[in-house]
PDB file of N, CA and C in Angstrom:
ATOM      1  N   UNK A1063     128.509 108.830 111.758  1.00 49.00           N
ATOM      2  CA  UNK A1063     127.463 108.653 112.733  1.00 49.00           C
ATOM      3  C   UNK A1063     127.499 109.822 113.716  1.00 49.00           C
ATOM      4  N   UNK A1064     126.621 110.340 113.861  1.00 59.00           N
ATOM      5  CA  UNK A1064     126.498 112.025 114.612  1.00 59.00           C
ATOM      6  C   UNK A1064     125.956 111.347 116.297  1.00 59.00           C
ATOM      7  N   UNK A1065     126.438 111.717 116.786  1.00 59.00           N
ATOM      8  CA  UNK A1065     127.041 111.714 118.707  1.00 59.00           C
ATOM      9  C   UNK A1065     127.530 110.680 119.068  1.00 59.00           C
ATOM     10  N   UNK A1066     128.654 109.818 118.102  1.00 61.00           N
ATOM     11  CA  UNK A1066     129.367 108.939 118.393  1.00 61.00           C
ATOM     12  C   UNK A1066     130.781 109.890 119.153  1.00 61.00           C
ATOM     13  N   UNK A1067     130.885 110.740 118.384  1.00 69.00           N
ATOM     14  CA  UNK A1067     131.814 112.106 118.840  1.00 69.00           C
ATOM     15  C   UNK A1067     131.365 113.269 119.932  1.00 69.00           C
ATOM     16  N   UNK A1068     130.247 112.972 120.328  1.00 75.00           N
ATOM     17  CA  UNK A1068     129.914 114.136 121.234  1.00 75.00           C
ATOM     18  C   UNK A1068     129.361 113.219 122.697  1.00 75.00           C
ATOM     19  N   UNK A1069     130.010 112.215 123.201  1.00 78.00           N
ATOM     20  CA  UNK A1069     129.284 111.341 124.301  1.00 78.00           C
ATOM     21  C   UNK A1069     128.645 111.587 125.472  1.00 78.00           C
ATOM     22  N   UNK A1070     128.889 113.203 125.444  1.00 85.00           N
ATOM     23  CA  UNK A1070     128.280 113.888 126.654  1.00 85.00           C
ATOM     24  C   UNK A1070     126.518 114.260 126.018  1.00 85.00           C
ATOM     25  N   UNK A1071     126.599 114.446 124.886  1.00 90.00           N
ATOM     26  CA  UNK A1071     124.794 115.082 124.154  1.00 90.00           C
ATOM     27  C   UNK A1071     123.853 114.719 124.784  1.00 90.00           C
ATOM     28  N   UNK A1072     123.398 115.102 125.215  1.00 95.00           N
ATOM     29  CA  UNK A1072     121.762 114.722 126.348  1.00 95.00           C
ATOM     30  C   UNK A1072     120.676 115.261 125.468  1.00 95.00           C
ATOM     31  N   UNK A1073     120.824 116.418 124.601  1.00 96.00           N
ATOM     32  CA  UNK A1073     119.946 116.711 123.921  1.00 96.00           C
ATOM     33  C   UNK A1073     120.201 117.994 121.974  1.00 96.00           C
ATOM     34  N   UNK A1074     119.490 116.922 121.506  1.00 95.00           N
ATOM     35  CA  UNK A1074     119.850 117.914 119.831  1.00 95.00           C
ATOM     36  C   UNK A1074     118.693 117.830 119.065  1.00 95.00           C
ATOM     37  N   UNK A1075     118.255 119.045 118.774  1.00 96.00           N
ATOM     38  CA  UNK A1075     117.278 120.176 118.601  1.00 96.00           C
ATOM     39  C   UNK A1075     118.029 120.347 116.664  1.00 96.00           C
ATOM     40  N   UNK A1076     117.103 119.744 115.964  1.00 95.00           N
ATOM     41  CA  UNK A1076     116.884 119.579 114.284  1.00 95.00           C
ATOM     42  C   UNK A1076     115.722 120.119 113.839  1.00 95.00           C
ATOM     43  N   UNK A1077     114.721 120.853 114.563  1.00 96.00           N
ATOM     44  CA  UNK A1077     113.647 120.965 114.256  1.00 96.00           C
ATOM     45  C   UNK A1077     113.701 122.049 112.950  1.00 96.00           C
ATOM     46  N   UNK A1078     113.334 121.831 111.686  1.00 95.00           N
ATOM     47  CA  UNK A1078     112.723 122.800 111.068  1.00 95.00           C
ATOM     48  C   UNK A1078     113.966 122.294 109.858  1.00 95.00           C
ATOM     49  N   UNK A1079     114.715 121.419 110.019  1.00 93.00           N
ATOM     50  CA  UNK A1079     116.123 121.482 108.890  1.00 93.00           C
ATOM     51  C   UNK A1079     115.012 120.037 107.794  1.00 93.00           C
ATOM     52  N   UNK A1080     115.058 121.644 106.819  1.00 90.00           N
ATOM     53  CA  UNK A1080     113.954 121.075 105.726  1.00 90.00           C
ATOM     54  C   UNK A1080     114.856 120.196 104.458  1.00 90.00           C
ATOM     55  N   UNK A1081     115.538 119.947 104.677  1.00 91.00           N
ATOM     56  CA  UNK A1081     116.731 119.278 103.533  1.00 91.00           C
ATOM     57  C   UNK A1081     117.039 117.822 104.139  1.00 91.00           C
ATOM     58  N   UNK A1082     117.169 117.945 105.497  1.00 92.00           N
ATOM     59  CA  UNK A1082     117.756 116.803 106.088  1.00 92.00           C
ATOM     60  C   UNK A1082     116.673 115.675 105.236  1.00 92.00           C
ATOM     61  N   UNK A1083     117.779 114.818 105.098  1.00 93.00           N
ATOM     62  CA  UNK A1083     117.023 113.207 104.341  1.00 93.00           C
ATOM     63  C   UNK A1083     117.788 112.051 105.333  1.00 93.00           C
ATOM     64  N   UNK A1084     118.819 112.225 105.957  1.00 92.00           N
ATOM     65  CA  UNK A1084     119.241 111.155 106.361  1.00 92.00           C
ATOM     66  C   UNK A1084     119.919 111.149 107.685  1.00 92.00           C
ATOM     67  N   UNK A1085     119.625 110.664 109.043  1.00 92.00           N
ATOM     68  CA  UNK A1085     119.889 111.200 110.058  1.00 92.00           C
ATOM     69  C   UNK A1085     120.021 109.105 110.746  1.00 92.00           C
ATOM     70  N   UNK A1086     121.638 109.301 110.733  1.00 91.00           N
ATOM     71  CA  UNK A1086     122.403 107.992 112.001  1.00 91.00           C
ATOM     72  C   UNK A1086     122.605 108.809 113.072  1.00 91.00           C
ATOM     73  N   UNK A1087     122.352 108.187 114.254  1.00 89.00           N
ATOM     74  CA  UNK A1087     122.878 108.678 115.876  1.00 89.00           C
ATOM     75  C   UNK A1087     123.155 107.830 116.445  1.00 89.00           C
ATOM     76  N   UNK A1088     124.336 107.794 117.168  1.00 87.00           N
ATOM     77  CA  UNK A1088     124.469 106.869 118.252  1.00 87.00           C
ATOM     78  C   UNK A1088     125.352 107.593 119.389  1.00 87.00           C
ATOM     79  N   UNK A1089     124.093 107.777 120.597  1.00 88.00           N
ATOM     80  CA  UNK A1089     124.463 108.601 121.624  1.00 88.00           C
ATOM     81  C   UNK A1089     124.233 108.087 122.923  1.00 88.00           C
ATOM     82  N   UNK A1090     124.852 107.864 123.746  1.00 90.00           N
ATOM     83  CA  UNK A1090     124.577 106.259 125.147  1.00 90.00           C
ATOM     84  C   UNK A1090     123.726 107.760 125.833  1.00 90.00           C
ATOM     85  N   UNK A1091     124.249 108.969 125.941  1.00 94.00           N
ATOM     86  CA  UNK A1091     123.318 109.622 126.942  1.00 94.00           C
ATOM     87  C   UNK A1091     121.920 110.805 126.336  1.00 94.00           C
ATOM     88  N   UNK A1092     122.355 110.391 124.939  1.00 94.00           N
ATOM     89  CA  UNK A1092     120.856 111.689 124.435  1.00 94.00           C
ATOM     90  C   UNK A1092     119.567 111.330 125.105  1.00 94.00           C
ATOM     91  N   UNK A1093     118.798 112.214 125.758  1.00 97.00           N
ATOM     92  CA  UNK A1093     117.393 112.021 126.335  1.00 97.00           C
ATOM     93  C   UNK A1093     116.722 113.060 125.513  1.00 97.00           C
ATOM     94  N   UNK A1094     116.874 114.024 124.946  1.00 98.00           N
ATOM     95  CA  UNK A1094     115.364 114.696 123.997  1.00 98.00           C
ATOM     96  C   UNK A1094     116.290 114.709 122.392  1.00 98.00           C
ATOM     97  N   UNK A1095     115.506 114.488 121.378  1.00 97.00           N
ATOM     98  CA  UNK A1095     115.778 114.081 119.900  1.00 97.00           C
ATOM     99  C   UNK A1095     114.651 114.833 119.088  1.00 97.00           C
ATOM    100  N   UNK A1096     114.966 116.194 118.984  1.00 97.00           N
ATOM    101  CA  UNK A1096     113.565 116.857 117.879  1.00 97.00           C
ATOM    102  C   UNK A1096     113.890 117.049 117.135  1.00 97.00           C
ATOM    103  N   UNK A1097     113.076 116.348 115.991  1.00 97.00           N
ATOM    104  CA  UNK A1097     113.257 116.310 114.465  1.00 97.00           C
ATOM    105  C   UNK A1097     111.611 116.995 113.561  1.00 97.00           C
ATOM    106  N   UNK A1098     110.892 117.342 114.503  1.00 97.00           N
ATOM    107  CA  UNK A1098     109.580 118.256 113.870  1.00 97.00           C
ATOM    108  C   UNK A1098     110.155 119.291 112.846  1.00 97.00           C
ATOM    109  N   UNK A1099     109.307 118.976 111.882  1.00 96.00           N
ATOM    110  CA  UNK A1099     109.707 119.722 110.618  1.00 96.00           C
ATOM    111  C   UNK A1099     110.704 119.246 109.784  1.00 96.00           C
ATOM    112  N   UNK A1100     111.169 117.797 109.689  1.00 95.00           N
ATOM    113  CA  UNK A1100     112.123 117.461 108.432  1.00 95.00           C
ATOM    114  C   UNK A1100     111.287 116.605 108.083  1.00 95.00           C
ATOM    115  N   UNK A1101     110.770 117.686 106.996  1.00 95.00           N
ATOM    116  CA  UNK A1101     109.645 116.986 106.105  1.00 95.00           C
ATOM    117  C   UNK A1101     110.292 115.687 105.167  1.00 95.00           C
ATOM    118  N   UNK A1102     111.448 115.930 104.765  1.00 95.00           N
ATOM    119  CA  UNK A1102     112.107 115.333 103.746  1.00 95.00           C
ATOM    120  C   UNK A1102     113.124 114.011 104.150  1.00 95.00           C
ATOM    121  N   UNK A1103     112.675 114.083 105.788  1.00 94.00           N
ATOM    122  CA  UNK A1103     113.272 112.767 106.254  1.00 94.00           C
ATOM    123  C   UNK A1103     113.398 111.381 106.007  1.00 94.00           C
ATOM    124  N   UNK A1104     114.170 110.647 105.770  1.00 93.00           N
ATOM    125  CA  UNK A1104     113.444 109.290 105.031  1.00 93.00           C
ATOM    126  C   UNK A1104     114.311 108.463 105.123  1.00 93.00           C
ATOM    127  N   UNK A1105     115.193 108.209 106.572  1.00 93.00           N
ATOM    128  CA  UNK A1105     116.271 107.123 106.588  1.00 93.00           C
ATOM    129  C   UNK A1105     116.504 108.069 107.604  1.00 93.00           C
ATOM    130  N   UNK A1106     116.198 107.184 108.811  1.00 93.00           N
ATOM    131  CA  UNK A1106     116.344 107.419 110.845  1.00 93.00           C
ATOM    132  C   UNK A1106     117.021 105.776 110.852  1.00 93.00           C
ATOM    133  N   UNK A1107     118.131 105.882 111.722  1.00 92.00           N
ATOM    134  CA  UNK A1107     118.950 104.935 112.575  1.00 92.00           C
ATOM    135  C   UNK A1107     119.398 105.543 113.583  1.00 92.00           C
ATOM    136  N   UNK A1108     119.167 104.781 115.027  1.00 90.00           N
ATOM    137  CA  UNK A1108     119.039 105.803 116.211  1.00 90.00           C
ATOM    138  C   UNK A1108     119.721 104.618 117.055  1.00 90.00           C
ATOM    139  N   UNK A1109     120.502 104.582 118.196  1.00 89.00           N
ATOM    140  CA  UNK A1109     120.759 104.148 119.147  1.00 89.00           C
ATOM    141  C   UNK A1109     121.165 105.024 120.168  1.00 89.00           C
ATOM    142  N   UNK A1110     120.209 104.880 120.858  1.00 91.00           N
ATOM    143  CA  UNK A1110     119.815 105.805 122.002  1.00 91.00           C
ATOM    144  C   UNK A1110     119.234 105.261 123.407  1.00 91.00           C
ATOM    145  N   UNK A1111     119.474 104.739 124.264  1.00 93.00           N
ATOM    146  CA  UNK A1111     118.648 104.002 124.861  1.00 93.00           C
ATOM    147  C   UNK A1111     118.202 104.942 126.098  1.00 93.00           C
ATOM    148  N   UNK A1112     118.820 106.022 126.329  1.00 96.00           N
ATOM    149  CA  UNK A1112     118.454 106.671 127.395  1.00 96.00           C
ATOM    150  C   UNK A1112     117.338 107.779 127.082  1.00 96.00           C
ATOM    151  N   UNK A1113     116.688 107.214 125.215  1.00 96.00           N
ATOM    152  CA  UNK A1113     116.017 108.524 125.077  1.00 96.00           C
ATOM    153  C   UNK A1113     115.044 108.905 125.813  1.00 96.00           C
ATOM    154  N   UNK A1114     114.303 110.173 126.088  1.00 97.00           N
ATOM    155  CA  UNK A1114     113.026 109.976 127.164  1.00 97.00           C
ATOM    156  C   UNK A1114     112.279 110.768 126.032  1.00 97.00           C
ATOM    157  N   UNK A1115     112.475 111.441 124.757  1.00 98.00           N
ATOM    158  CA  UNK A1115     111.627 112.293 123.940  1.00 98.00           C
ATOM    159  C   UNK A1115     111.856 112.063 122.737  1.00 98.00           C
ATOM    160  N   UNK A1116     111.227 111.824 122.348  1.00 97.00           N
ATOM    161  CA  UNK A1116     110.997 111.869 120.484  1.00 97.00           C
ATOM    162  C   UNK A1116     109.737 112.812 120.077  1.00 97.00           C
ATOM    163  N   UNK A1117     110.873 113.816 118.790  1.00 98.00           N
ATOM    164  CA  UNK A1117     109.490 115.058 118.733  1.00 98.00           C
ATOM    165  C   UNK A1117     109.951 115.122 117.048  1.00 98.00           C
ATOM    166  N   UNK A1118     108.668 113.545 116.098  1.00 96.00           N
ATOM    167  CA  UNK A1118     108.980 113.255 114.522  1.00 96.00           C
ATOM    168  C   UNK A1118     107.777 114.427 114.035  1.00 96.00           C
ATOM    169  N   UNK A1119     107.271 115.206 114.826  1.00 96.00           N
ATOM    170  CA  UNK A1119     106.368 115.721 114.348  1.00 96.00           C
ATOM    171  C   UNK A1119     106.815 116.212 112.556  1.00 96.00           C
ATOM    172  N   UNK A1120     105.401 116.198 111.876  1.00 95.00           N
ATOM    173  CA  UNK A1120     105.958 116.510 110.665  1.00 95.00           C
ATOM    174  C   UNK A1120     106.963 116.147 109.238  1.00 95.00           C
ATOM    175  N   UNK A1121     107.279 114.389 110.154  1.00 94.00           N
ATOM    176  CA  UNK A1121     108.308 113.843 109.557  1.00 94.00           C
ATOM    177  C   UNK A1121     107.374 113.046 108.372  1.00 94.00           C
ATOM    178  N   UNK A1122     107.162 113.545 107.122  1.00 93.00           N
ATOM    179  CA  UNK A1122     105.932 113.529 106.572  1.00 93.00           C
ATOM    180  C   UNK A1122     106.718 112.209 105.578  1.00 93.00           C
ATOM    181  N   UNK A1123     107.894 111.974 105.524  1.00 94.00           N
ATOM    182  CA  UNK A1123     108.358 110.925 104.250  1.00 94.00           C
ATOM    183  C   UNK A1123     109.178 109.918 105.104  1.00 94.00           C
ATOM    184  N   UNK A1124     109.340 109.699 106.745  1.00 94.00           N
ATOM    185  CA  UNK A1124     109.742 109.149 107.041  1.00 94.00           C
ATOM    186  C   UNK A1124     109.233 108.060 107.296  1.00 94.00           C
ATOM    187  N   UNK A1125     109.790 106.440 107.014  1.00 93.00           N
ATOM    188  CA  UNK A1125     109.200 104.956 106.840  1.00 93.00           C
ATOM    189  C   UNK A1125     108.698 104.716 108.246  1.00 93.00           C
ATOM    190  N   UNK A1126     107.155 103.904 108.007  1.00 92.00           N
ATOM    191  CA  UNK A1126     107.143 103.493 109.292  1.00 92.00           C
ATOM    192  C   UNK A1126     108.129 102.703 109.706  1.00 92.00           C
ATOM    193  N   UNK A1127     108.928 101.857 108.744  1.00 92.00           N
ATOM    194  CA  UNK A1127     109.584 100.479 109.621  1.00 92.00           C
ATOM    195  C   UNK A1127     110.706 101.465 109.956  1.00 92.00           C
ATOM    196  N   UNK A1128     111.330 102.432 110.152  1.00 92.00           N
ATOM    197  CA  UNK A1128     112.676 103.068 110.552  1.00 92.00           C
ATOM    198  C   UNK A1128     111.876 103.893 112.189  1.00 92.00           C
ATOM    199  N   UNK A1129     110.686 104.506 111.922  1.00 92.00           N
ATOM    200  CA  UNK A1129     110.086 105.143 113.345  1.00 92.00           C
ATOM    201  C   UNK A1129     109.682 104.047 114.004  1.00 92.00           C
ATOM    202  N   UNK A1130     109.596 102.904 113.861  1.00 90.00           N
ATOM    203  CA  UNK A1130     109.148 101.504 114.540  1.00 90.00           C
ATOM    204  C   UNK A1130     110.395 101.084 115.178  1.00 90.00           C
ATOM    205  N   UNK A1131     111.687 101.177 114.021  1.00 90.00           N
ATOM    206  CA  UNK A1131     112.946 100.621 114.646  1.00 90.00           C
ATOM    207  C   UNK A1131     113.369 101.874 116.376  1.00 90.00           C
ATOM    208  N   UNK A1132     112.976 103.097 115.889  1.00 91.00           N
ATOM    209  CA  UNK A1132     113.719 104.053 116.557  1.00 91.00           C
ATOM    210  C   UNK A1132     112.745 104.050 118.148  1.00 91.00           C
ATOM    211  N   UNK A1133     111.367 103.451 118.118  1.00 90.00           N
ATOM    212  CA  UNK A1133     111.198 103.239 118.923  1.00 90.00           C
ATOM    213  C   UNK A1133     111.508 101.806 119.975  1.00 90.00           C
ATOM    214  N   UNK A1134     111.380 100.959 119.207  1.00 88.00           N
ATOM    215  CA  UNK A1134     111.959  99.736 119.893  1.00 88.00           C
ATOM    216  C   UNK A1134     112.934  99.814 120.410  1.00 88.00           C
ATOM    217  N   UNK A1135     114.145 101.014 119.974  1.00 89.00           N
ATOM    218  CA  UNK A1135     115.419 101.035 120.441  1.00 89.00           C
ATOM    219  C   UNK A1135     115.657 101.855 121.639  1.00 89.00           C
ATOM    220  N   UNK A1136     114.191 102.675 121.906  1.00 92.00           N
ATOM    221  CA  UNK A1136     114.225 103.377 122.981  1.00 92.00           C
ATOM    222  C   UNK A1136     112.990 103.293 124.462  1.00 92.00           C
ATOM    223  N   UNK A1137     113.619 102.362 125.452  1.00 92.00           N
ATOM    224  CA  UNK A1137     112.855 102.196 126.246  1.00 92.00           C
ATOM    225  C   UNK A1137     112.199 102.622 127.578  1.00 92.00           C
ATOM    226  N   UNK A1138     112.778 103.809 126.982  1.00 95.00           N
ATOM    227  CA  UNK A1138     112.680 105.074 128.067  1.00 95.00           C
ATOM    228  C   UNK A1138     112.163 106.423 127.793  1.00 95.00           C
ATOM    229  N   UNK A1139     111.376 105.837 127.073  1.00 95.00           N
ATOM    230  CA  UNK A1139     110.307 107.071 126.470  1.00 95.00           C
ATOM    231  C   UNK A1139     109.140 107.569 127.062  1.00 95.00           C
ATOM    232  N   UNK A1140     109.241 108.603 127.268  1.00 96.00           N
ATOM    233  CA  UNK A1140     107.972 109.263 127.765  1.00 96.00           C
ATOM    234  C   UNK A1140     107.164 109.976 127.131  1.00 96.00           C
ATOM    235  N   UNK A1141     107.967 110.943 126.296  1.00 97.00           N
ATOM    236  CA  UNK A1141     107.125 111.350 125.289  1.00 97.00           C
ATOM    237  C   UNK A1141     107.312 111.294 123.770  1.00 97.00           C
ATOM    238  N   UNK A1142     106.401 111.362 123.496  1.00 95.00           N
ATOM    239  CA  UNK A1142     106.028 110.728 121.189  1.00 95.00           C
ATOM    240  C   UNK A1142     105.848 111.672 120.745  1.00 95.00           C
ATOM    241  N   UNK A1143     106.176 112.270 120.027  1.00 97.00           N
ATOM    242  CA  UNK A1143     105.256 112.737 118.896  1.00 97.00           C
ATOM    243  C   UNK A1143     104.946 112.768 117.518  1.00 97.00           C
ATOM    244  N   UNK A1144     104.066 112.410 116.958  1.00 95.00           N
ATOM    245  CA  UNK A1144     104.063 111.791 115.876  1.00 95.00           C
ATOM    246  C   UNK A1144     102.984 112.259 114.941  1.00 95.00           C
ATOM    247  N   UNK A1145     102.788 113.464 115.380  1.00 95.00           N
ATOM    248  CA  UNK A1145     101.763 114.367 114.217  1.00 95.00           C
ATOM    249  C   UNK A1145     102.002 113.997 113.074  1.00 95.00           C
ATOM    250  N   UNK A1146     101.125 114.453 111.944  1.00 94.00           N
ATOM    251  CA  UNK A1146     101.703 114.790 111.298  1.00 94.00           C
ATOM    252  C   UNK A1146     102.910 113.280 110.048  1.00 94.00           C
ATOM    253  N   UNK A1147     102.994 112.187 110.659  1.00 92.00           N
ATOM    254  CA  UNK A1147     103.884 111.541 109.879  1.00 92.00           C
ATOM    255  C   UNK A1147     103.215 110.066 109.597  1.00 92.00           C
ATOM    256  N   UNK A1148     102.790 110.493 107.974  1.00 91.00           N
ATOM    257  CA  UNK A1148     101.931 110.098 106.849  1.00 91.00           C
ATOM    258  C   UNK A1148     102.380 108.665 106.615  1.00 91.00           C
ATOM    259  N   UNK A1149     103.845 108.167 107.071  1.00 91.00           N
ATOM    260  CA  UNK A1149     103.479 106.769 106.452  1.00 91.00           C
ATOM    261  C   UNK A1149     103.589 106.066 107.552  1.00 91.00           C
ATOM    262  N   UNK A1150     103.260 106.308 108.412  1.00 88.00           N
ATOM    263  CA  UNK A1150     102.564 105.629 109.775  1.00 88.00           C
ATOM    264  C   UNK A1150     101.011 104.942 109.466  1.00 88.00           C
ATOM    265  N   UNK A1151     101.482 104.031 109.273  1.00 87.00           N
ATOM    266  CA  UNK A1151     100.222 102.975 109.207  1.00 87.00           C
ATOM    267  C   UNK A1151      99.248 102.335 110.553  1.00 87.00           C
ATOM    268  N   UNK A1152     100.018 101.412 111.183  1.00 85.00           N
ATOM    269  CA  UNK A1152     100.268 100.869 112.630  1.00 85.00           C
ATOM    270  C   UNK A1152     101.025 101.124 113.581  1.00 85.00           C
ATOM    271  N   UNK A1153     100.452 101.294 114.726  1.00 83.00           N
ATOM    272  CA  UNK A1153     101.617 101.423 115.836  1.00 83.00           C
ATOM    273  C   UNK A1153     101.126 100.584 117.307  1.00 83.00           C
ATOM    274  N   UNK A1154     101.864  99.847 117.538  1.00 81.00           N
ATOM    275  CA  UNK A1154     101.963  98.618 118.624  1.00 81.00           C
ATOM    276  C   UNK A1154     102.708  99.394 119.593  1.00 81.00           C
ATOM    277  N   UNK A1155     102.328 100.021 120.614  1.00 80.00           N
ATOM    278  CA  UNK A1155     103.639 100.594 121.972  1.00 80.00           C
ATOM    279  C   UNK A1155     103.462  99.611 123.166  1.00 80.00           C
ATOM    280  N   UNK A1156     104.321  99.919 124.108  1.00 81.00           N
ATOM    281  CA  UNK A1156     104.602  98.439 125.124  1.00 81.00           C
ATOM    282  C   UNK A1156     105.836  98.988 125.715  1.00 81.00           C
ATOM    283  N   UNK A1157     105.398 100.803 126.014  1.00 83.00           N
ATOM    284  CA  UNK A1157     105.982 101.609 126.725  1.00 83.00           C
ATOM    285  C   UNK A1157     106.192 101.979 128.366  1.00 83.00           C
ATOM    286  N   UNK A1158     106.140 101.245 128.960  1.00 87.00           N
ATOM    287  CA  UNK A1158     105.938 101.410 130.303  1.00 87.00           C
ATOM    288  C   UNK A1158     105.994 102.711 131.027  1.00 87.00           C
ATOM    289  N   UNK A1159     107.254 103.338 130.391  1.00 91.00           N
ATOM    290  CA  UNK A1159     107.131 104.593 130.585  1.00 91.00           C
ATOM    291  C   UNK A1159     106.504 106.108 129.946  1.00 91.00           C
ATOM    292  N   UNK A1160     105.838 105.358 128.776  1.00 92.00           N
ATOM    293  CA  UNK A1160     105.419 106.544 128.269  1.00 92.00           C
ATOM    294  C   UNK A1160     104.150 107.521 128.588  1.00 92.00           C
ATOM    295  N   UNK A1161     104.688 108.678 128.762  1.00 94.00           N
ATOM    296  CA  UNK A1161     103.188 109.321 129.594  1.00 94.00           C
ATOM    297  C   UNK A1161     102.391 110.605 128.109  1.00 94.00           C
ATOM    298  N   UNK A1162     103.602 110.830 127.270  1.00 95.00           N
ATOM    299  CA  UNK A1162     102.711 111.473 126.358  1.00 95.00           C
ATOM    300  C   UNK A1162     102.475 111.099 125.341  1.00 95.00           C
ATOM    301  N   UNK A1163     101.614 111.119 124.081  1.00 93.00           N
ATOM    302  CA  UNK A1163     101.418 110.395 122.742  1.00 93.00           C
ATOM    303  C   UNK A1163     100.385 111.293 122.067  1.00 93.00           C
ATOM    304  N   UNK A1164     101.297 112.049 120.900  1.00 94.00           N
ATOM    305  CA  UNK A1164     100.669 112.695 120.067  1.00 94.00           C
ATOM    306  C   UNK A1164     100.659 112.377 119.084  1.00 94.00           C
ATOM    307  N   UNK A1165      99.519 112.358 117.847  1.00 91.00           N
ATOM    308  CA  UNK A1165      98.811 111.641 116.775  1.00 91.00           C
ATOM    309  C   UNK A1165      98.095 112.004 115.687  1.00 91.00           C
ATOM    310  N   UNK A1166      97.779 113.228 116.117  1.00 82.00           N
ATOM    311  CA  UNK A1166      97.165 114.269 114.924  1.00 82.00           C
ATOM    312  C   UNK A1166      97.506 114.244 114.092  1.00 82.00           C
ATOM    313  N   UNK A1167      96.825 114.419 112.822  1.00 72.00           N
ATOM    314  CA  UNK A1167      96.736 114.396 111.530  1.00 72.00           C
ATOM    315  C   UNK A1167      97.041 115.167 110.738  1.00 72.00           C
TER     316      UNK A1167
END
């Protein structure tokens, strides 16, 4: 599990790692999580509660029910992004804090 060992991580920057398929985290202080550009993503488990950013842009094979889990688990989100990621069907938010939300196609 990647930042079970690093408890200080506030922030980790994956963007563009075109291989990645399988990404566990569990980090009490990560606040930004960019994963834009792992096209080949397809199994997210996240515990994060202090996240304030999620950037799935591009996460073109990742399940909705795993980006559904990774948001429920984070209630301190401000910003989404979610270009770009094809098996996004529905999305229900009930974000209090969220001020950005990207959606493009």
């Amino acid at each position: 599990s990647l930042g079970t060992s690093c408890p200080q991580m506030c922030s980790l920057d994956l963007r563009g790692c075109s291989r990645l398929l399988s990404l566990r985290l569990s980090s009490p202080r990560l606040q930004h999580l960019a994963l834009s550009g792992c096209a080949k993503l397809s199994s997210l488990e996240m515990t994060c509660p202090r996240l304030e950013e999620l950037l799935l842009r591009g996460c073109e094979c990742c399940p909705q029910e795993a980006i559904l889990r990774a948001l429920n688990s984070s209630p301190k989100l401000r910003t989404l992004d979610l270009t770009s990621c094809h098996q996004l069907r529905a999305l229900q938010l009930t974000h209090d804090k969220l001020q950005r939300l990207y959606l493009y196609r």
